[in-house]
Coordinates of C-alpha atoms and ligand atoms in Angstrom, one line a residue:
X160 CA 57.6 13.3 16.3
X161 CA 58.4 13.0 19.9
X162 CA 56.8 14.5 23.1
X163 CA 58.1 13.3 26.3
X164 CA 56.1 14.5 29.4
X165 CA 57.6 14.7 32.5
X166 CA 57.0 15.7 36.3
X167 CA 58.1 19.2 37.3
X168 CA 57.4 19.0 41.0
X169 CA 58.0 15.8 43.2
X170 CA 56.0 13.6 41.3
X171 CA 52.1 13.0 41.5
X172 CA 51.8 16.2 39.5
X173 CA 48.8 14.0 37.6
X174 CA 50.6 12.8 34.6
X175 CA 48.6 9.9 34.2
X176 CA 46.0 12.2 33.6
X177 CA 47.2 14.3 31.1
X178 CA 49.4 11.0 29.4
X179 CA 45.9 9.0 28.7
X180 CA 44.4 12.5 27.5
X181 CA 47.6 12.7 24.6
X182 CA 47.0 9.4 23.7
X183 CA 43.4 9.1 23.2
X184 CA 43.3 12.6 21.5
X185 CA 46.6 12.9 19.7
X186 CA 46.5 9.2 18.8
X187 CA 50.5 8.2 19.0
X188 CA 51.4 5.2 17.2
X189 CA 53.5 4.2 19.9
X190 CA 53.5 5.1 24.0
X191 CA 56.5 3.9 26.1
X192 CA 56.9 4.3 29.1
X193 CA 60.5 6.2 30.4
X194 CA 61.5 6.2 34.3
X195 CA 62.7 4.7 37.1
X196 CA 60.3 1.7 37.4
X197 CA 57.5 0.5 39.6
X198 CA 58.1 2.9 42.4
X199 CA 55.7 5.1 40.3
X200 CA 52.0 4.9 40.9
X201 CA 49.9 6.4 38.1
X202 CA 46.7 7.0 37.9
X203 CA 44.1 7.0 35.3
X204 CA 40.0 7.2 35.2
X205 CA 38.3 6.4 32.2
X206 CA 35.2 5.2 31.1
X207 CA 34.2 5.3 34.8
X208 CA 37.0 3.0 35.8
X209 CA 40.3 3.5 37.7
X210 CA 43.3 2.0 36.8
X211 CA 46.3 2.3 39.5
X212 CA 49.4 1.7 37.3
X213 CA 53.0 1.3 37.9
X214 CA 54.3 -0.9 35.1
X215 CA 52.2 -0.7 31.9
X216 CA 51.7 2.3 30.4
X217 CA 48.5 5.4 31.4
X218 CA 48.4 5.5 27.4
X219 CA 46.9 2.1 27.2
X220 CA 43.7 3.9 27.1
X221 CA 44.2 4.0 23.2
X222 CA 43.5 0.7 21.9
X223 CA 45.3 1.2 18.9
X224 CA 48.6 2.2 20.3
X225 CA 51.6 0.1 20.8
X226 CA 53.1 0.0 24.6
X227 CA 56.9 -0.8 24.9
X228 CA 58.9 0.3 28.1
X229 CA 62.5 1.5 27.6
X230 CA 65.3 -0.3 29.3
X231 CA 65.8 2.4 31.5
X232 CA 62.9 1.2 33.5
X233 CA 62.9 -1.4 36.0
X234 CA 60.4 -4.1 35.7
X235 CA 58.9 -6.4 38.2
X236 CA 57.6 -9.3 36.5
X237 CA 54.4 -10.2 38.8
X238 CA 53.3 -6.8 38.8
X239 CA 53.7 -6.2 35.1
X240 CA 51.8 -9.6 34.3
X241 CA 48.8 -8.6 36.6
X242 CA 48.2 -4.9 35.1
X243 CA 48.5 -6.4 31.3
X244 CA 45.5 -8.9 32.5
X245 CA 44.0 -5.7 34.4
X246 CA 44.0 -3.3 31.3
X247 CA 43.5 -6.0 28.7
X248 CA 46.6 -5.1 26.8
X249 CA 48.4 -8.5 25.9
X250 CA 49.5 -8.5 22.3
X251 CA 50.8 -5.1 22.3
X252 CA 53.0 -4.0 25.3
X253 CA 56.3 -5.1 25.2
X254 CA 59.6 -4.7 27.0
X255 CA 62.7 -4.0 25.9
X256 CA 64.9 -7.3 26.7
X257 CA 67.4 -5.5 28.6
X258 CA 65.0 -3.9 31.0
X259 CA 66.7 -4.4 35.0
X260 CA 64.2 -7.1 37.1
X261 CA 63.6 -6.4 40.4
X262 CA 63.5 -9.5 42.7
X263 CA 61.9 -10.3 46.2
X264 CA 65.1 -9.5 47.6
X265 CA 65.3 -5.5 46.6
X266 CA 62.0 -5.0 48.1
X267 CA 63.2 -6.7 50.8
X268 CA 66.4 -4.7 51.2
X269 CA 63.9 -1.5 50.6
X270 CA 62.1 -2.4 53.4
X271 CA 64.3 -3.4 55.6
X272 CA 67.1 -1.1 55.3
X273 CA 66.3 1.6 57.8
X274 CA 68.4 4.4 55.4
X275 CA 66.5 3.6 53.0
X276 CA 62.8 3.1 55.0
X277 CA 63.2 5.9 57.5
X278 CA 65.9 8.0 56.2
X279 CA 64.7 8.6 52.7
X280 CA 61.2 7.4 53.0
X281 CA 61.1 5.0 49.5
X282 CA 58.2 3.6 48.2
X283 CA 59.3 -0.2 49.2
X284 CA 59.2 -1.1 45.5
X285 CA 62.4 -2.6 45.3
X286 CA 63.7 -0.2 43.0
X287 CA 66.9 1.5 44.6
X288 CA 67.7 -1.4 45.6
X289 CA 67.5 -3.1 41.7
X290 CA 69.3 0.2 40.7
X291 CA 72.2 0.3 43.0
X292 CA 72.5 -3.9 41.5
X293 CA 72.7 -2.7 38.0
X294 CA 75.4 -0.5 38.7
X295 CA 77.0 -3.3 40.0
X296 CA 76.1 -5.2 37.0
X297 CA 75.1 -8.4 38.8
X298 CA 71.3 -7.3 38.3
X299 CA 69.0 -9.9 35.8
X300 CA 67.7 -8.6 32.7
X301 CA 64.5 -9.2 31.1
X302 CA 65.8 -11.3 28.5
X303 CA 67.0 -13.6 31.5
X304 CA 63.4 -14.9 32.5
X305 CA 61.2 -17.2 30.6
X306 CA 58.3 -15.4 31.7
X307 CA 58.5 -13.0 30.2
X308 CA 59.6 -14.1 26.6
X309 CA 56.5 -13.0 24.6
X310 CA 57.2 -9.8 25.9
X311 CA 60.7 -8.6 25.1
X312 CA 61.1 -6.3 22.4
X313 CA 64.0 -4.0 21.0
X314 CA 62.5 -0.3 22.0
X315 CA 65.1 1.7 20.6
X316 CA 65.2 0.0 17.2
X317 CA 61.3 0.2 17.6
X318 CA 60.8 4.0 18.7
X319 CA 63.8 5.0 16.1
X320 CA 62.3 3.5 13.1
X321 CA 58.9 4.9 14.1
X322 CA 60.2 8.1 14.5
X323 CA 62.2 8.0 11.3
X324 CA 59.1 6.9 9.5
X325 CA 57.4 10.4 10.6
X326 CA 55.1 8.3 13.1
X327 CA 54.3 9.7 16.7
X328 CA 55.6 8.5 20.4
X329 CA 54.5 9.5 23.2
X330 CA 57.3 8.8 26.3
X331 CA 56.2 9.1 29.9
X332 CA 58.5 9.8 32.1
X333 CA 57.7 8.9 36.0
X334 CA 58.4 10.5 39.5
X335 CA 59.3 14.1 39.3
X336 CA 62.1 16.6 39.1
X337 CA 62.8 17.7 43.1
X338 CA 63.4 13.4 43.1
X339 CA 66.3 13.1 40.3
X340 CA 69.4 11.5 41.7
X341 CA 71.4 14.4 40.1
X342 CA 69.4 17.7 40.6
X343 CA 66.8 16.6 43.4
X344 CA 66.8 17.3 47.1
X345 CA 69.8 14.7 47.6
X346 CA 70.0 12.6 49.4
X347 CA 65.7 12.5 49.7
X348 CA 65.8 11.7 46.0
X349 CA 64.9 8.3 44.3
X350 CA 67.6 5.9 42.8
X351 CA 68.1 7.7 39.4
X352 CA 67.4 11.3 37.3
X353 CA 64.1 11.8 36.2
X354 CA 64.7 14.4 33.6
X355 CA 63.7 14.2 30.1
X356 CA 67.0 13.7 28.7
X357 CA 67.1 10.8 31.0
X358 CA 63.9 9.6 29.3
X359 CA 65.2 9.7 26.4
X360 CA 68.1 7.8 27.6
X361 CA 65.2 5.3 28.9
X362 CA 63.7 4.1 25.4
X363 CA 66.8 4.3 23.4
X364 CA 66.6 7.7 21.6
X365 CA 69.5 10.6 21.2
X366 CA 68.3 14.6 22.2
X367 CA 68.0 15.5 18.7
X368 CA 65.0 13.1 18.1
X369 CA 62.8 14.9 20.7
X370 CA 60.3 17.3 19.4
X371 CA 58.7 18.6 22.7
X372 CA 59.3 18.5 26.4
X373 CA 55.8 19.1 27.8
X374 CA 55.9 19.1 32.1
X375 CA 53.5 18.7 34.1
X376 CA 52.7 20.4 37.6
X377 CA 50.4 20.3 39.7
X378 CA 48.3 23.6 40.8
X379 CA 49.9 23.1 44.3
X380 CA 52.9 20.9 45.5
X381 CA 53.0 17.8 47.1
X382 CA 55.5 15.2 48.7
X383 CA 55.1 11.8 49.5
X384 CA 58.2 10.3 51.7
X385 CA 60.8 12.3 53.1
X386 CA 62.9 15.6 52.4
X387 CA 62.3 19.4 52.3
X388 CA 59.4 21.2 51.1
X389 CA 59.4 25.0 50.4
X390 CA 56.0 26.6 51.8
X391 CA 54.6 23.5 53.2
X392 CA 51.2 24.7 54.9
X393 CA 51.5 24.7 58.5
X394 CA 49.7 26.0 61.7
X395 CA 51.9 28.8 61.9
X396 CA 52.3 30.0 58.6
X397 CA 48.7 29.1 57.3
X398 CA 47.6 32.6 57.9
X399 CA 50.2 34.1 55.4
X400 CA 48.3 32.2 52.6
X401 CA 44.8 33.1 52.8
X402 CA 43.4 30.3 49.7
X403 CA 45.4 27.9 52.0
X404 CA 43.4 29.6 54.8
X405 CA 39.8 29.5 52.9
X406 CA 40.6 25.5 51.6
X407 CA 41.3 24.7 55.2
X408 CA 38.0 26.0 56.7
X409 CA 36.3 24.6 53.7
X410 CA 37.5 21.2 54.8
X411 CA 36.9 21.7 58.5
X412 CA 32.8 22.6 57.5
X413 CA 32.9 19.8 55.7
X414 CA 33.2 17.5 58.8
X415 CA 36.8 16.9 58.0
X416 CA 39.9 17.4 60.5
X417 CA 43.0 15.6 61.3
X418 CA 45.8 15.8 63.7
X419 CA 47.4 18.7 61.9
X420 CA 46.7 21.3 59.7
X421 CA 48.5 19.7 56.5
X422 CA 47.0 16.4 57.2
X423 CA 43.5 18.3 57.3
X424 CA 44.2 19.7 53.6
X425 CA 45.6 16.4 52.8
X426 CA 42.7 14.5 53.4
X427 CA 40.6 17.2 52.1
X428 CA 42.6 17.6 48.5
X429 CA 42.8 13.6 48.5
X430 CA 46.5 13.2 48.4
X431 CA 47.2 9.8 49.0
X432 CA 50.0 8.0 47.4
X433 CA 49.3 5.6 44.4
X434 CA 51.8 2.9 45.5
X435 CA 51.9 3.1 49.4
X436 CA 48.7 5.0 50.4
X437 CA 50.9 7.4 52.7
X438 CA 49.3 10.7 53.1
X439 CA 51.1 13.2 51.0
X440 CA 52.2 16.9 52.6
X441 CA 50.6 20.0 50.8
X442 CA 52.8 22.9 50.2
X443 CA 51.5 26.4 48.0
X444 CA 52.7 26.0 44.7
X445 CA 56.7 26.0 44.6
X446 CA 57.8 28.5 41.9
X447 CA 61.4 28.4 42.4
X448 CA 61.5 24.6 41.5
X449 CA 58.9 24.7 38.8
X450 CA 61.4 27.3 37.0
X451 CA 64.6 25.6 37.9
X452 CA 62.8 21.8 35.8
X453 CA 61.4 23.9 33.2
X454 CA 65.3 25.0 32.2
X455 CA 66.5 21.3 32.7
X456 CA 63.8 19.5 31.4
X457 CA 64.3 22.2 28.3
X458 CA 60.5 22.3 28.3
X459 CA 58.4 23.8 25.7
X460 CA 55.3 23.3 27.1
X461 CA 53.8 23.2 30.6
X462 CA 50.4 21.4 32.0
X463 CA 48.4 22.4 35.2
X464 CA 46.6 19.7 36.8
X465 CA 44.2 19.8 39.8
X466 CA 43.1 23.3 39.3
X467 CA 39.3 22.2 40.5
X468 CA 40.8 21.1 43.8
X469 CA 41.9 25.0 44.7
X470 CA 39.1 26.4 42.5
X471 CA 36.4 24.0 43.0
X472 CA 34.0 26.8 40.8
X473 CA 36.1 25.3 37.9
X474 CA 35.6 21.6 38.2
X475 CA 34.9 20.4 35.0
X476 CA 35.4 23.4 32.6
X477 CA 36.4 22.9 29.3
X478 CA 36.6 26.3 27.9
X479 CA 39.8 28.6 29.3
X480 CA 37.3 31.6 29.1
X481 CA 34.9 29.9 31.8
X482 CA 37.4 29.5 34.5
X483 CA 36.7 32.0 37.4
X484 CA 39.1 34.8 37.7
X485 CA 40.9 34.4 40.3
X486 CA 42.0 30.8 38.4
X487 CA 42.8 32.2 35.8
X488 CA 45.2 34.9 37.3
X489 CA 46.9 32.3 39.5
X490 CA 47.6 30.1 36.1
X491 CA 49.1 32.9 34.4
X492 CA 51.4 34.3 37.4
X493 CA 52.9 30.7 36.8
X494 CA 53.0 31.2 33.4
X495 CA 54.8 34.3 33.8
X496 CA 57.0 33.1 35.9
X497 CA 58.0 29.7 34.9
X498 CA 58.2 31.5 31.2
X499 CA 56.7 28.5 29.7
X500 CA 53.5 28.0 28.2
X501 CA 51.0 26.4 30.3
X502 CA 48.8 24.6 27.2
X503 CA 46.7 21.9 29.1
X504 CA 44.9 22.4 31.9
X505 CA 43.5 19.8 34.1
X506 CA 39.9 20.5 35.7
X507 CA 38.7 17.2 37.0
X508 CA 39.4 13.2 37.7
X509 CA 38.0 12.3 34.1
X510 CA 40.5 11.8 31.0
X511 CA 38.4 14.5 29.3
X512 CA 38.0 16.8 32.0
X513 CA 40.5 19.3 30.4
X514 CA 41.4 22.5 28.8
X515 CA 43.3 22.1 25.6
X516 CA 45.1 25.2 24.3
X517 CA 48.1 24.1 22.2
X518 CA 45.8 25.5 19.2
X519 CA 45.6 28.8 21.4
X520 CA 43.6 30.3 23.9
Ligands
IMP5 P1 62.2 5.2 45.8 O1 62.0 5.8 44.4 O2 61.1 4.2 46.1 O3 63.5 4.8 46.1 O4 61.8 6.4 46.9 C1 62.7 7.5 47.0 C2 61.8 8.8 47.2 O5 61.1 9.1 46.0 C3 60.7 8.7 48.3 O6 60.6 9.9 48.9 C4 59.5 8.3 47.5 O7 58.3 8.7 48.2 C5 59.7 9.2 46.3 N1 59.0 8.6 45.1 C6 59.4 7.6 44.3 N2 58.6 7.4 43.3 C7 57.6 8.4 43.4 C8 56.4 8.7 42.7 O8 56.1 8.1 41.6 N3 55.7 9.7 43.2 C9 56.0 10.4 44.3 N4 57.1 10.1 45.0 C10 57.9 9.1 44.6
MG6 MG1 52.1 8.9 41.6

């Protein structure tokens, strides 16, 4: 059985979140990790720690599990070393030996390069960059460092003799639809798709192997870096969305207020990218694009995440029947709309902080 979980919006939708939930209570034998590589920050609280990860897998949080990332994924050797001493997880995450390494020369070029800096606003990782090598095929592998020899692994051989075996993997995917190379907001896109076919490409296994697409969105939509974004709260247009408009004054009470409007909410909702600590921009929920990744993610189940940030009355509910109203009508306009059902709901920071409905409501 195979359940990839991807991002429906523009990444940060919280799938660390819901990822270190599936694995601590569906228990997976195996969690690899799909994606474009260390560009993505994830993050996970548990057991009243946080963990800011961009190389080992949020299902580490399930000490039994094994942790492989697919080849699909670039790998930067220093960071993965330091989050496998962080999370404790040596003797059970591997890499497949034909991952792509990025060097101090892609985040170099990534930070240099003004197309790439100020034009498309990447995250500095180094992974366009180590991308655009590959596809040159002068990029090193995995297999070429010594470094990293206890690590390397075969995923595919791993994740299809698992599957075949009638054991479970859980994939997660990074970034999020609206940044795929192919079906994004080109060119404000990062350096690859980030679909769940192209997750499955990742960690070695063919279409037919996947079970369920789950994707995850958050209850409004954020951007970090640069590109459009439908709905995106503004001074002018604030008054056309009266939550927006109560969240807004909410945050202003509360003693907080920045330059602009968005960067009010921002601060407020505490979006703040994982990897580069830019402030991220705050848009109402984008329908449209949540629809368009549901039909080519081919997802056959949805998560909302954040919910307690608009509905702070739900913070910490566990029990769909005890979310306020008004929640509960805006999750199931989505619903309705994206035509997808929504079976996890997030309510707070905390792995268990969730409403879990895939045995119904
Ligand atoms: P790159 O992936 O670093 O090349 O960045 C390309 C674009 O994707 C930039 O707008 C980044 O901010 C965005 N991006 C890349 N990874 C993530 C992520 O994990 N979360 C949110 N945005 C991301
Ligand atoms: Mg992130």
């Amino acid at each position: 059985m195979v359940t990839i979980v991807v991002g429906g919006h523009f990444g940060d939708e919280g799938k660390g979140k819901i990822i270190s939930y599936l694995a601590i209570n569906d228990d997976p034998d195996i969690i690899a990790r799909a994606g474009v590589g260390p560009n993505a920050g994830h993050t996970v609280h548990f057991n009243c720690k946080t963990y800011k990860l961009r190389m080992v897998p949020c299902g580490f949080v399930n000490e039994k599990a094994r942790l492989l990332i697919g080849a699909g994924v670039l790998v930067n050797p220093e960071r993965f070393l330091l989050e496998v001493e962080k999370t404790g997880t040596k003797g059970r995450v591997f890499l497949d030996k034909r991952c792509g390494i990025i060097e101090k020369k892609h985040m170099e070029q990534d930070t240099k390069d003004s197309h790439l800096r100020d034009k498309v606003g990447t995250t500095g990782s180094g992974s366009g960059p180590a991308n655009a090598e590959r596809a040159h095929r002068t990029l090193k592998l995995a297999k070429d460092f010594p470094e990293l020899k206890e690590y390397l692994t075969d995923v595919p051989l791993e994740v299809n003799r698992a599957v075949d075996s009638g054991k479970k993997v859980l994939v997660e995917a990074s970034q999020g639809f609206g940044l795929s190379l192919y079906y994004g907001t080109y060119p404000y896109v990062t350096s690859k798709d980030t679909t769940a076919s192209m997750a499955a490409v990742d960690i070695g296994i063919g279409p037919k192997k996947v079970e369920d697409v789950l994707v995850v969105y958050k209850a409004y939509t954020t951007r970090v870096g640069e590109g459009p974004l439908e709905n995106m709260i503004t001074e002018e247009n604030i008054d056309d969305f009266p939550l927006w408009k109560e969240i807004y004054l909410e945050a202003v009470k509360s003693g907080i207020k920045r330059k602009s409007v968005n960067e009010t909410l921002a601060a407020h909702l505490g979006e703040k990218g994982t990897v580069t600590g830019r402030e991220r921009r705050i848009a109402a929920f984008d329908t449209k694009l949540a629809k368009y990744s549901a039909m080519i993610n081919s997802a056959t189940q949805a998560a909302i995440t954040c919910i307690d940030k608009l509905f702070p009355e739900c913070a910490k509910v566990r029990d769909y029947d005890k979310l306020s109203k008004r929640a509960r009508d805006y999750i199931e306009e989505i619903e309705s709309e994206i035509k997808v059902d929504i079976v996890l709901i997030s309510t707070g920071q905390d792995v268990n902080d969730i409403i879990d409905m895939r045995n119904g409501r």
